[in-house]
Short mmCIF file of N, CA and C in Angstrom, two decimals:
data_model
loop_
_atom_site.label_atom_id
_atom_site.label_comp_id
_atom_site.label_asym_id
_atom_site.label_seq_id
_atom_site.Cartn_x
_atom_site.Cartn_y
_atom_site.Cartn_z
N MET T 41 15.84 20.67 38.80
CA MET T 41 17.15 20.58 39.43
C MET T 41 18.25 20.49 38.38
N LYS T 42 17.97 19.82 37.23
CA LYS T 42 18.98 19.70 36.19
C LYS T 42 19.38 21.06 35.65
N GLY T 43 18.40 21.93 35.46
CA GLY T 43 18.68 23.27 34.94
C GLY T 43 19.57 24.05 35.87
N ARG T 44 19.36 23.89 37.17
CA ARG T 44 20.18 24.60 38.15
C ARG T 44 21.62 24.08 38.16
N GLY T 45 21.77 22.75 38.04
CA GLY T 45 23.11 22.17 37.97
C GLY T 45 23.85 22.63 36.74
N LEU T 46 23.15 22.67 35.62
CA LEU T 46 23.73 23.14 34.37
C LEU T 46 24.16 24.60 34.51
N PHE T 47 23.36 25.40 35.17
CA PHE T 47 23.67 26.81 35.40
C PHE T 47 25.00 26.93 36.14
N PHE T 48 25.18 26.14 37.19
CA PHE T 48 26.42 26.22 37.97
C PHE T 48 27.63 25.71 37.18
N VAL T 49 27.44 24.70 36.33
CA VAL T 49 28.54 24.21 35.49
C VAL T 49 28.97 25.32 34.53
N VAL T 50 28.01 25.98 33.91
CA VAL T 50 28.33 27.06 32.97
C VAL T 50 29.04 28.20 33.69
N ILE T 51 28.54 28.60 34.84
CA ILE T 51 29.16 29.68 35.62
C ILE T 51 30.58 29.29 36.02
N PHE T 52 30.77 28.05 36.48
CA PHE T 52 32.09 27.59 36.91
C PHE T 52 33.10 27.70 35.77
N PHE T 53 32.74 27.14 34.60
CA PHE T 53 33.68 27.17 33.48
C PHE T 53 33.83 28.58 32.91
N GLY T 54 32.81 29.39 33.03
CA GLY T 54 32.89 30.77 32.55
C GLY T 54 33.78 31.64 33.42
N LEU T 55 33.84 31.37 34.73
CA LEU T 55 34.62 32.19 35.66
C LEU T 55 36.09 31.75 35.77
N LEU T 56 36.39 30.52 35.42
CA LEU T 56 37.77 30.04 35.55
C LEU T 56 38.79 30.93 34.84
N PRO T 57 38.58 31.33 33.59
CA PRO T 57 39.57 32.19 32.93
C PRO T 57 39.73 33.53 33.65
N LEU T 58 38.67 34.04 34.23
CA LEU T 58 38.76 35.32 34.93
C LEU T 58 39.58 35.20 36.21
N LEU T 59 39.66 34.00 36.77
CA LEU T 59 40.43 33.80 37.98
C LEU T 59 41.90 33.49 37.70
N GLY T 60 42.28 33.49 36.45
CA GLY T 60 43.68 33.27 36.11
C GLY T 60 44.04 31.79 36.00
N CYS T 61 43.10 30.92 36.03
CA CYS T 61 43.35 29.49 35.89
C CYS T 61 43.22 29.13 34.43
N SER T 62 44.04 28.22 34.02
CA SER T 62 43.88 27.75 32.64
C SER T 62 43.29 26.35 32.69
N VAL T 63 42.33 26.15 31.86
CA VAL T 63 41.63 24.87 31.81
C VAL T 63 41.62 24.43 30.36
N SER T 64 41.96 23.19 30.17
CA SER T 64 41.85 22.66 28.82
C SER T 64 40.77 21.57 28.84
N LEU T 65 39.95 21.62 27.84
CA LEU T 65 38.88 20.64 27.74
C LEU T 65 39.21 19.67 26.62
N GLN T 66 39.02 18.41 26.91
CA GLN T 66 39.18 17.42 25.87
C GLN T 66 37.95 17.45 24.99
N SER T 67 38.07 16.91 23.83
CA SER T 67 36.98 16.93 22.85
C SER T 67 35.70 16.31 23.41
N THR T 68 35.81 15.22 24.12
CA THR T 68 34.61 14.58 24.66
C THR T 68 33.95 15.46 25.71
N GLN T 69 34.76 16.15 26.54
CA GLN T 69 34.18 17.04 27.54
C GLN T 69 33.49 18.22 26.86
N TYR T 70 34.13 18.78 25.85
CA TYR T 70 33.53 19.89 25.12
C TYR T 70 32.23 19.46 24.45
N SER T 71 32.25 18.31 23.82
CA SER T 71 31.04 17.81 23.15
C SER T 71 29.91 17.61 24.15
N PHE T 72 30.24 17.11 25.34
CA PHE T 72 29.24 16.90 26.38
C PHE T 72 28.61 18.23 26.80
N LEU T 73 29.47 19.23 27.08
CA LEU T 73 28.96 20.53 27.49
C LEU T 73 28.18 21.21 26.36
N ALA T 74 28.68 21.12 25.15
CA ALA T 74 27.99 21.73 24.02
C ALA T 74 26.61 21.10 23.84
N GLU T 75 26.53 19.80 24.01
CA GLU T 75 25.24 19.11 23.87
C GLU T 75 24.28 19.52 24.98
N MET T 76 24.80 19.71 26.19
CA MET T 76 23.94 20.13 27.29
C MET T 76 23.40 21.53 27.07
N LEU T 77 24.22 22.40 26.48
CA LEU T 77 23.81 23.78 26.28
C LEU T 77 22.96 23.98 25.03
N GLN T 78 23.10 23.04 24.11
CA GLN T 78 22.39 23.16 22.85
C GLN T 78 20.94 22.74 23.03
N LYS T 79 20.04 23.50 22.45
CA LYS T 79 18.62 23.13 22.49
C LYS T 79 18.39 22.01 21.49
N LYS T 80 17.82 20.93 21.96
CA LYS T 80 17.57 19.80 21.08
C LYS T 80 16.30 20.01 20.26
N TYR T 81 15.34 20.70 20.83
CA TYR T 81 14.07 20.92 20.15
C TYR T 81 13.78 22.42 20.13
N PRO T 82 13.26 22.89 19.02
CA PRO T 82 12.91 24.31 18.99
C PRO T 82 11.73 24.56 19.93
N PRO T 83 11.66 25.74 20.53
CA PRO T 83 10.53 26.01 21.42
C PRO T 83 9.23 26.03 20.61
N PRO T 84 8.12 25.68 21.24
CA PRO T 84 6.85 25.71 20.52
C PRO T 84 6.49 27.14 20.13
N GLN T 85 5.76 27.25 19.05
CA GLN T 85 5.31 28.56 18.59
C GLN T 85 4.10 29.00 19.41
N LYS T 86 4.05 30.28 19.70
CA LYS T 86 2.87 30.83 20.36
C LYS T 86 1.74 30.81 19.33
N ASN T 87 0.66 30.13 19.65
CA ASN T 87 -0.39 29.94 18.66
C ASN T 87 -1.73 30.55 19.06
N TRP T 88 -1.71 31.47 20.02
CA TRP T 88 -2.91 32.19 20.44
C TRP T 88 -2.57 33.67 20.56
N ARG T 89 -3.58 34.50 20.30
CA ARG T 89 -3.44 35.94 20.40
C ARG T 89 -4.47 36.42 21.44
N VAL T 90 -4.01 37.19 22.42
CA VAL T 90 -4.90 37.79 23.42
C VAL T 90 -4.87 39.29 23.17
N ILE T 91 -6.04 39.88 22.95
CA ILE T 91 -6.13 41.31 22.67
C ILE T 91 -6.98 41.96 23.76
N TRP T 92 -6.42 42.98 24.40
CA TRP T 92 -7.17 43.72 25.40
C TRP T 92 -6.65 45.14 25.46
N ARG T 93 -7.55 46.09 25.45
CA ARG T 93 -7.24 47.51 25.51
C ARG T 93 -6.22 47.93 24.45
N ASN T 94 -6.47 47.48 23.23
CA ASN T 94 -5.66 47.82 22.05
C ASN T 94 -4.23 47.30 22.12
N LYS T 95 -3.98 46.31 22.94
CA LYS T 95 -2.65 45.68 22.98
C LYS T 95 -2.81 44.21 22.64
N GLU T 96 -1.86 43.69 21.93
CA GLU T 96 -1.88 42.29 21.53
C GLU T 96 -0.75 41.53 22.23
N TYR T 97 -1.08 40.37 22.77
CA TYR T 97 -0.11 39.52 23.45
C TYR T 97 -0.17 38.14 22.80
N LEU T 98 0.96 37.66 22.31
CA LEU T 98 1.01 36.29 21.79
C LEU T 98 1.18 35.35 22.97
N SER T 99 0.52 34.20 22.90
CA SER T 99 0.54 33.31 24.05
C SER T 99 0.44 31.85 23.63
N TYR T 100 0.62 30.99 24.63
CA TYR T 100 0.40 29.56 24.51
C TYR T 100 -0.91 29.22 25.19
N ALA T 101 -1.56 28.17 24.73
CA ALA T 101 -2.73 27.63 25.43
C ALA T 101 -2.25 26.41 26.20
N VAL T 102 -2.49 26.40 27.49
CA VAL T 102 -2.08 25.29 28.34
C VAL T 102 -3.33 24.70 28.98
N ASN T 103 -3.68 23.49 28.57
CA ASN T 103 -4.87 22.85 29.12
C ASN T 103 -4.56 22.30 30.50
N PHE T 104 -5.53 22.41 31.38
CA PHE T 104 -5.43 21.79 32.70
C PHE T 104 -6.75 21.11 32.97
N GLU T 105 -6.84 20.43 34.07
CA GLU T 105 -8.00 19.59 34.37
C GLU T 105 -9.34 20.31 34.21
N ASN T 106 -9.43 21.55 34.62
CA ASN T 106 -10.70 22.26 34.61
C ASN T 106 -10.76 23.41 33.61
N GLY T 107 -9.90 23.43 32.60
CA GLY T 107 -9.97 24.52 31.65
C GLY T 107 -8.67 24.75 30.91
N THR T 108 -8.43 26.02 30.59
CA THR T 108 -7.27 26.40 29.79
C THR T 108 -6.67 27.70 30.32
N TYR T 109 -5.36 27.75 30.36
CA TYR T 109 -4.64 28.99 30.63
C TYR T 109 -4.09 29.49 29.31
N PHE T 110 -4.17 30.78 29.08
CA PHE T 110 -3.50 31.42 27.96
C PHE T 110 -2.39 32.25 28.60
N ALA T 111 -1.14 31.89 28.31
CA ALA T 111 -0.03 32.49 29.04
C ALA T 111 1.18 32.67 28.13
N ASN T 112 2.06 33.56 28.58
CA ASN T 112 3.36 33.69 27.94
C ASN T 112 4.41 33.96 29.01
N GLU T 113 5.67 33.97 28.59
CA GLU T 113 6.77 34.12 29.55
C GLU T 113 6.90 35.54 30.08
N GLU T 114 6.21 36.51 29.49
CA GLU T 114 6.28 37.89 29.97
C GLU T 114 5.36 38.15 31.17
N GLY T 115 4.45 37.25 31.45
CA GLY T 115 3.57 37.43 32.61
C GLY T 115 2.08 37.46 32.29
N LEU T 116 1.71 37.34 31.02
CA LEU T 116 0.30 37.27 30.67
C LEU T 116 -0.29 35.97 31.20
N LEU T 117 -1.46 36.05 31.79
CA LEU T 117 -2.18 34.84 32.23
C LEU T 117 -3.67 35.13 32.19
N VAL T 118 -4.37 34.43 31.29
CA VAL T 118 -5.82 34.48 31.24
C VAL T 118 -6.30 33.09 31.63
N SER T 119 -7.16 33.02 32.63
CA SER T 119 -7.69 31.74 33.11
C SER T 119 -9.10 31.55 32.57
N PHE T 120 -9.33 30.44 31.89
CA PHE T 120 -10.63 30.09 31.33
C PHE T 120 -11.01 28.73 31.88
N ASP T 121 -12.16 28.65 32.56
CA ASP T 121 -12.53 27.40 33.22
C ASP T 121 -13.41 26.48 32.38
N GLY T 122 -13.52 26.76 31.09
CA GLY T 122 -14.33 25.96 30.21
C GLY T 122 -15.65 26.64 29.86
N TRP T 123 -16.12 27.54 30.73
CA TRP T 123 -17.34 28.31 30.47
C TRP T 123 -17.17 29.80 30.73
N GLN T 124 -16.25 30.19 31.56
CA GLN T 124 -16.07 31.61 31.88
C GLN T 124 -14.59 31.94 31.95
N VAL T 125 -14.22 33.12 31.49
CA VAL T 125 -12.90 33.66 31.80
C VAL T 125 -12.99 34.10 33.26
N VAL T 126 -12.10 33.58 34.09
CA VAL T 126 -12.19 33.85 35.53
C VAL T 126 -11.02 34.66 36.07
N GLY T 127 -10.06 35.02 35.22
CA GLY T 127 -8.94 35.82 35.70
C GLY T 127 -8.11 36.38 34.56
N LEU T 128 -7.53 37.56 34.81
CA LEU T 128 -6.65 38.20 33.84
C LEU T 128 -5.50 38.85 34.58
N ASN T 129 -4.28 38.43 34.24
CA ASN T 129 -3.04 39.05 34.72
C ASN T 129 -2.29 39.53 33.48
N LEU T 130 -1.75 40.73 33.53
CA LEU T 130 -1.00 41.27 32.41
C LEU T 130 0.48 41.37 32.75
N PRO T 131 1.34 41.38 31.73
CA PRO T 131 2.77 41.54 31.98
C PRO T 131 3.06 42.84 32.71
N GLY T 132 4.06 42.81 33.54
CA GLY T 132 4.48 43.99 34.29
C GLY T 132 5.37 43.56 35.44
N LEU T 133 5.79 44.51 36.23
CA LEU T 133 6.63 44.19 37.38
C LEU T 133 5.78 43.53 38.46
N GLY T 134 6.24 42.43 38.99
CA GLY T 134 5.50 41.74 40.04
C GLY T 134 4.21 41.15 39.51
N VAL T 135 3.29 40.89 40.40
CA VAL T 135 1.99 40.36 40.01
C VAL T 135 1.12 41.52 39.54
N ASN T 136 0.67 41.46 38.33
CA ASN T 136 -0.12 42.54 37.75
C ASN T 136 -1.52 42.03 37.46
N LYS T 137 -2.24 41.68 38.51
CA LYS T 137 -3.59 41.15 38.37
C LYS T 137 -4.53 42.28 38.00
N VAL T 138 -5.32 42.05 36.96
CA VAL T 138 -6.28 43.04 36.49
C VAL T 138 -7.67 42.71 37.01
N ALA T 139 -8.05 41.43 36.93
CA ALA T 139 -9.42 41.08 37.28
C ALA T 139 -9.53 39.62 37.71
N ASP T 140 -10.48 39.38 38.58
CA ASP T 140 -10.94 38.05 38.97
C ASP T 140 -12.45 38.04 38.79
N ILE T 141 -12.97 36.96 38.27
CA ILE T 141 -14.40 36.85 38.07
C ILE T 141 -14.88 35.56 38.71
N ASP T 142 -15.80 35.67 39.66
CA ASP T 142 -16.45 34.50 40.25
C ASP T 142 -17.80 34.34 39.58
N HIS T 143 -18.21 33.10 39.36
CA HIS T 143 -19.54 32.90 38.78
C HIS T 143 -20.28 31.81 39.54
N HIS T 144 -21.57 32.03 39.66
CA HIS T 144 -22.43 31.10 40.39
C HIS T 144 -23.70 30.90 39.58
N LYS T 145 -24.01 29.63 39.33
CA LYS T 145 -25.23 29.30 38.60
C LYS T 145 -26.41 29.33 39.56
N GLN T 146 -27.46 30.00 39.14
CA GLN T 146 -28.67 30.08 39.95
C GLN T 146 -29.65 28.98 39.54
N LEU T 147 -30.66 28.76 40.36
CA LEU T 147 -31.64 27.72 40.09
C LEU T 147 -32.37 27.92 38.76
N ASP T 148 -32.57 29.15 38.33
CA ASP T 148 -33.27 29.42 37.08
C ASP T 148 -32.35 29.32 35.85
N GLY T 149 -31.11 28.88 36.04
CA GLY T 149 -30.16 28.72 34.93
C GLY T 149 -29.32 29.95 34.66
N TYR T 150 -29.72 31.10 35.19
CA TYR T 150 -28.93 32.32 35.03
C TYR T 150 -27.66 32.20 35.87
N ARG T 151 -26.67 33.00 35.52
CA ARG T 151 -25.42 33.04 36.29
C ARG T 151 -25.22 34.44 36.83
N LEU T 152 -24.70 34.49 38.04
CA LEU T 152 -24.26 35.76 38.61
C LEU T 152 -22.74 35.80 38.46
N LEU T 153 -22.25 36.86 37.82
CA LEU T 153 -20.81 37.06 37.66
C LEU T 153 -20.40 38.19 38.59
N THR T 154 -19.47 37.91 39.49
CA THR T 154 -18.95 38.92 40.39
C THR T 154 -17.57 39.32 39.90
N TYR T 155 -17.45 40.56 39.46
CA TYR T 155 -16.19 41.08 38.93
C TYR T 155 -15.43 41.77 40.05
N LYS T 156 -14.15 41.42 40.18
CA LYS T 156 -13.28 42.04 41.19
C LYS T 156 -12.07 42.65 40.48
N ASP T 157 -11.61 43.77 40.99
CA ASP T 157 -10.43 44.39 40.41
C ASP T 157 -9.17 43.66 40.90
N GLY T 158 -8.02 44.15 40.50
CA GLY T 158 -6.76 43.52 40.85
C GLY T 158 -6.46 43.48 42.34
N LEU T 159 -7.17 44.29 43.14
CA LEU T 159 -6.98 44.30 44.58
C LEU T 159 -8.03 43.46 45.31
N GLY T 160 -8.89 42.79 44.53
CA GLY T 160 -9.89 41.92 45.13
C GLY T 160 -11.18 42.62 45.53
N ARG T 161 -11.32 43.89 45.15
CA ARG T 161 -12.54 44.64 45.48
C ARG T 161 -13.62 44.35 44.44
N SER T 162 -14.82 44.07 44.91
CA SER T 162 -15.94 43.82 44.02
C SER T 162 -16.32 45.11 43.32
N VAL T 163 -16.38 45.07 41.98
CA VAL T 163 -16.74 46.27 41.22
C VAL T 163 -18.07 46.13 40.52
N SER T 164 -18.56 44.91 40.39
CA SER T 164 -19.83 44.71 39.71
C SER T 164 -20.32 43.29 39.94
N ILE T 165 -21.64 43.16 40.04
CA ILE T 165 -22.27 41.84 40.05
C ILE T 165 -23.29 41.86 38.93
N ASP T 166 -23.06 41.05 37.92
CA ASP T 166 -23.88 41.05 36.72
C ASP T 166 -24.70 39.76 36.63
N ARG T 167 -25.83 39.86 35.97
CA ARG T 167 -26.71 38.71 35.79
C ARG T 167 -26.66 38.32 34.32
N CYS T 168 -26.37 37.05 34.07
CA CYS T 168 -26.22 36.57 32.70
C CYS T 168 -27.19 35.43 32.41
N GLU T 169 -27.72 35.44 31.20
CA GLU T 169 -28.63 34.39 30.75
C GLU T 169 -27.86 33.08 30.61
N PRO T 170 -28.60 31.95 30.57
CA PRO T 170 -27.92 30.68 30.30
C PRO T 170 -27.24 30.72 28.93
N TRP T 171 -26.19 29.94 28.76
CA TRP T 171 -25.47 29.88 27.50
C TRP T 171 -26.41 29.38 26.40
N GLU T 172 -26.32 30.00 25.23
CA GLU T 172 -27.14 29.65 24.07
C GLU T 172 -26.20 29.14 22.98
N LYS T 173 -26.55 28.00 22.40
CA LYS T 173 -25.73 27.41 21.34
C LYS T 173 -26.22 27.91 19.99
N ILE T 174 -25.30 28.45 19.18
CA ILE T 174 -25.62 28.97 17.85
C ILE T 174 -24.74 28.25 16.84
N ILE T 175 -25.36 27.63 15.86
CA ILE T 175 -24.60 26.91 14.83
C ILE T 175 -24.58 27.76 13.58
N ASN T 176 -23.39 28.00 13.08
CA ASN T 176 -23.18 28.83 11.90
C ASN T 176 -22.63 27.94 10.80
N ASN T 177 -23.39 27.75 9.75
CA ASN T 177 -22.90 26.97 8.62
C ASN T 177 -22.08 27.88 7.72
N ALA T 178 -20.79 27.86 7.95
CA ALA T 178 -19.86 28.73 7.22
C ALA T 178 -19.59 28.14 5.84
N PRO T 179 -18.88 28.87 4.98
CA PRO T 179 -18.50 28.31 3.68
C PRO T 179 -17.79 26.98 3.84
N ALA T 180 -17.86 26.16 2.79
CA ALA T 180 -17.34 24.78 2.84
C ALA T 180 -15.89 24.69 3.32
N ASN T 181 -15.06 25.66 2.95
CA ASN T 181 -13.65 25.59 3.34
C ASN T 181 -13.43 25.88 4.82
N GLU T 182 -14.44 26.46 5.50
CA GLU T 182 -14.29 26.76 6.93
C GLU T 182 -15.01 25.75 7.81
N GLY T 183 -15.97 25.00 7.26
CA GLY T 183 -16.70 24.02 8.05
C GLY T 183 -17.71 24.68 8.97
N THR T 184 -18.43 23.85 9.70
CA THR T 184 -19.43 24.35 10.63
C THR T 184 -18.75 24.94 11.85
N GLN T 185 -19.24 26.07 12.29
CA GLN T 185 -18.72 26.70 13.49
C GLN T 185 -19.83 26.76 14.53
N VAL T 186 -19.46 26.57 15.77
CA VAL T 186 -20.43 26.63 16.86
C VAL T 186 -20.03 27.78 17.77
N TRP T 187 -20.97 28.65 18.05
CA TRP T 187 -20.76 29.73 19.00
C TRP T 187 -21.63 29.46 20.21
N TRP T 188 -21.08 29.66 21.37
CA TRP T 188 -21.88 29.68 22.59
C TRP T 188 -21.95 31.14 22.99
N LEU T 189 -23.16 31.62 23.21
CA LEU T 189 -23.39 33.03 23.47
C LEU T 189 -24.05 33.20 24.84
N GLN T 190 -23.55 34.14 25.61
CA GLN T 190 -24.09 34.45 26.94
C GLN T 190 -24.39 35.95 26.98
N ARG T 191 -25.65 36.29 27.16
CA ARG T 191 -26.06 37.70 27.24
C ARG T 191 -26.09 38.11 28.71
N CYS T 192 -25.48 39.26 29.00
CA CYS T 192 -25.35 39.72 30.38
C CYS T 192 -25.85 41.15 30.52
N ARG T 193 -26.25 41.48 31.74
CA ARG T 193 -26.73 42.83 32.05
C ARG T 193 -26.02 43.32 33.31
N SER T 194 -25.49 44.55 33.22
CA SER T 194 -24.83 45.18 34.35
C SER T 194 -25.42 46.57 34.51
N GLY T 195 -26.49 46.67 35.34
CA GLY T 195 -27.17 47.96 35.48
C GLY T 195 -27.76 48.37 34.15
N ASP T 196 -27.28 49.47 33.59
CA ASP T 196 -27.77 49.94 32.29
C ASP T 196 -26.90 49.51 31.12
N HIS T 197 -25.95 48.64 31.38
CA HIS T 197 -24.99 48.21 30.37
C HIS T 197 -25.22 46.74 30.03
N ASN T 198 -25.39 46.42 28.74
CA ASN T 198 -25.54 45.05 28.29
C ASN T 198 -24.29 44.63 27.53
N TYR T 199 -23.93 43.37 27.62
CA TYR T 199 -22.79 42.85 26.86
C TYR T 199 -22.99 41.36 26.62
N ARG T 200 -22.11 40.79 25.78
CA ARG T 200 -22.20 39.37 25.45
C ARG T 200 -20.83 38.73 25.60
N ASN T 201 -20.81 37.56 26.20
CA ASN T 201 -19.61 36.72 26.24
C ASN T 201 -19.80 35.64 25.18
N GLN T 202 -18.68 35.22 24.55
CA GLN T 202 -18.79 34.26 23.45
C GLN T 202 -17.68 33.22 23.52
N ILE T 203 -18.03 32.01 23.16
CA ILE T 203 -17.08 30.90 23.02
C ILE T 203 -17.26 30.37 21.60
N LYS T 204 -16.17 30.25 20.86
CA LYS T 204 -16.24 29.78 19.47
C LYS T 204 -15.49 28.46 19.35
N LEU T 205 -16.16 27.48 18.73
CA LEU T 205 -15.57 26.16 18.48
C LEU T 205 -15.54 25.90 16.98
N ASN T 206 -14.57 25.11 16.53
CA ASN T 206 -14.53 24.75 15.12
C ASN T 206 -15.40 23.51 14.89
N ASP T 207 -15.37 22.98 13.67
CA ASP T 207 -16.22 21.84 13.32
C ASP T 207 -15.81 20.55 14.04
N ARG T 208 -14.65 20.53 14.66
CA ARG T 208 -14.21 19.34 15.43
C ARG T 208 -14.45 19.53 16.92
N GLY T 209 -15.11 20.63 17.29
CA GLY T 209 -15.41 20.89 18.70
C GLY T 209 -14.24 21.46 19.48
N GLN T 210 -13.21 21.93 18.77
CA GLN T 210 -12.03 22.51 19.43
C GLN T 210 -12.22 24.01 19.62
N LEU T 211 -11.74 24.49 20.73
CA LEU T 211 -11.81 25.91 21.05
C LEU T 211 -10.94 26.70 20.08
N VAL T 212 -11.52 27.75 19.46
CA VAL T 212 -10.76 28.59 18.53
C VAL T 212 -10.89 30.08 18.84
N GLY T 213 -11.78 30.45 19.76
CA GLY T 213 -11.91 31.86 20.08
C GLY T 213 -12.78 32.12 21.30
N LEU T 214 -12.48 33.21 21.99
CA LEU T 214 -13.24 33.66 23.15
C LEU T 214 -13.37 35.18 23.09
N VAL T 215 -14.51 35.68 23.54
CA VAL T 215 -14.71 37.12 23.71
C VAL T 215 -15.42 37.26 25.06
N PHE T 216 -14.73 37.88 26.05
CA PHE T 216 -15.28 37.98 27.40
C PHE T 216 -15.01 39.34 28.01
N THR T 217 -16.04 39.86 28.67
CA THR T 217 -15.87 41.07 29.46
C THR T 217 -15.13 40.68 30.74
N VAL T 218 -14.10 41.45 31.09
CA VAL T 218 -13.36 41.19 32.33
C VAL T 218 -13.40 42.38 33.29
N MET T 219 -13.78 43.55 32.78
CA MET T 219 -13.93 44.75 33.61
C MET T 219 -15.13 45.54 33.13
N LYS T 220 -15.88 46.07 34.07
CA LYS T 220 -17.11 46.79 33.77
C LYS T 220 -16.84 47.97 32.82
N LYS T 221 -17.71 48.08 31.82
CA LYS T 221 -17.70 49.17 30.84
C LYS T 221 -16.38 49.33 30.09
N MET T 222 -15.65 48.22 29.92
CA MET T 222 -14.43 48.23 29.12
C MET T 222 -14.61 47.22 28.00
N ASP T 223 -13.85 47.40 26.93
CA ASP T 223 -13.90 46.44 25.84
C ASP T 223 -13.54 45.05 26.37
N PRO T 224 -14.12 44.03 25.76
CA PRO T 224 -13.82 42.66 26.22
C PRO T 224 -12.42 42.22 25.83
N VAL T 225 -11.95 41.19 26.49
CA VAL T 225 -10.71 40.54 26.09
C VAL T 225 -11.09 39.59 24.95
N VAL T 226 -10.29 39.60 23.89
CA VAL T 226 -10.52 38.74 22.72
C VAL T 226 -9.34 37.77 22.66
N ILE T 227 -9.66 36.50 22.57
CA ILE T 227 -8.63 35.46 22.51
C ILE T 227 -8.90 34.64 21.26
N GLU T 228 -7.86 34.54 20.38
CA GLU T 228 -8.04 33.88 19.09
C GLU T 228 -6.91 32.92 18.80
N SER T 229 -7.25 31.81 18.23
CA SER T 229 -6.26 30.88 17.73
C SER T 229 -5.63 31.48 16.47
N ILE T 230 -4.33 31.36 16.31
CA ILE T 230 -3.66 31.92 15.12
C ILE T 230 -2.93 30.84 14.34
N GLN T 231 -3.56 29.72 14.21
CA GLN T 231 -2.93 28.58 13.52
C GLN T 231 -2.95 28.73 12.05
#
């Protein structure tokens, strides 16, 4: 609500000269308005890169109760629930949903991934192995890295989804298929 009130104050004072009214502002009034309009803190830097279909989108990572959103103000939104990328929206006019992915764990530990296009039509149901933990002892300056690897099969097409963590257990990268027979979406920390 504050932003909307500020918007109307700016519009009001901006339109007064056009209406032929003269307004004089005292120094304290000007200082108050200048302070309201001035950004007190610089905006945060986009610290993630989302790459899909040879396009790169800089984004923010926004944690929520059940996962992370990778988003920017242009309309990019990748939803990650902690184990699977479950949605991809790209910038464009209106809602530009590319994919939704539902996943269900089976009794044998395998997962069924149901891929839907932007219109909600099912395009593939793939069977994926349980997640496998791979520890990579990288050079000393990089520390230990942990990869979680999921092998999937879609008819005659095989692919792998990956989650990469740093030595502190923090998420630093994702590689996930979001559409059948297309390159995966790659999400990387750029710190």
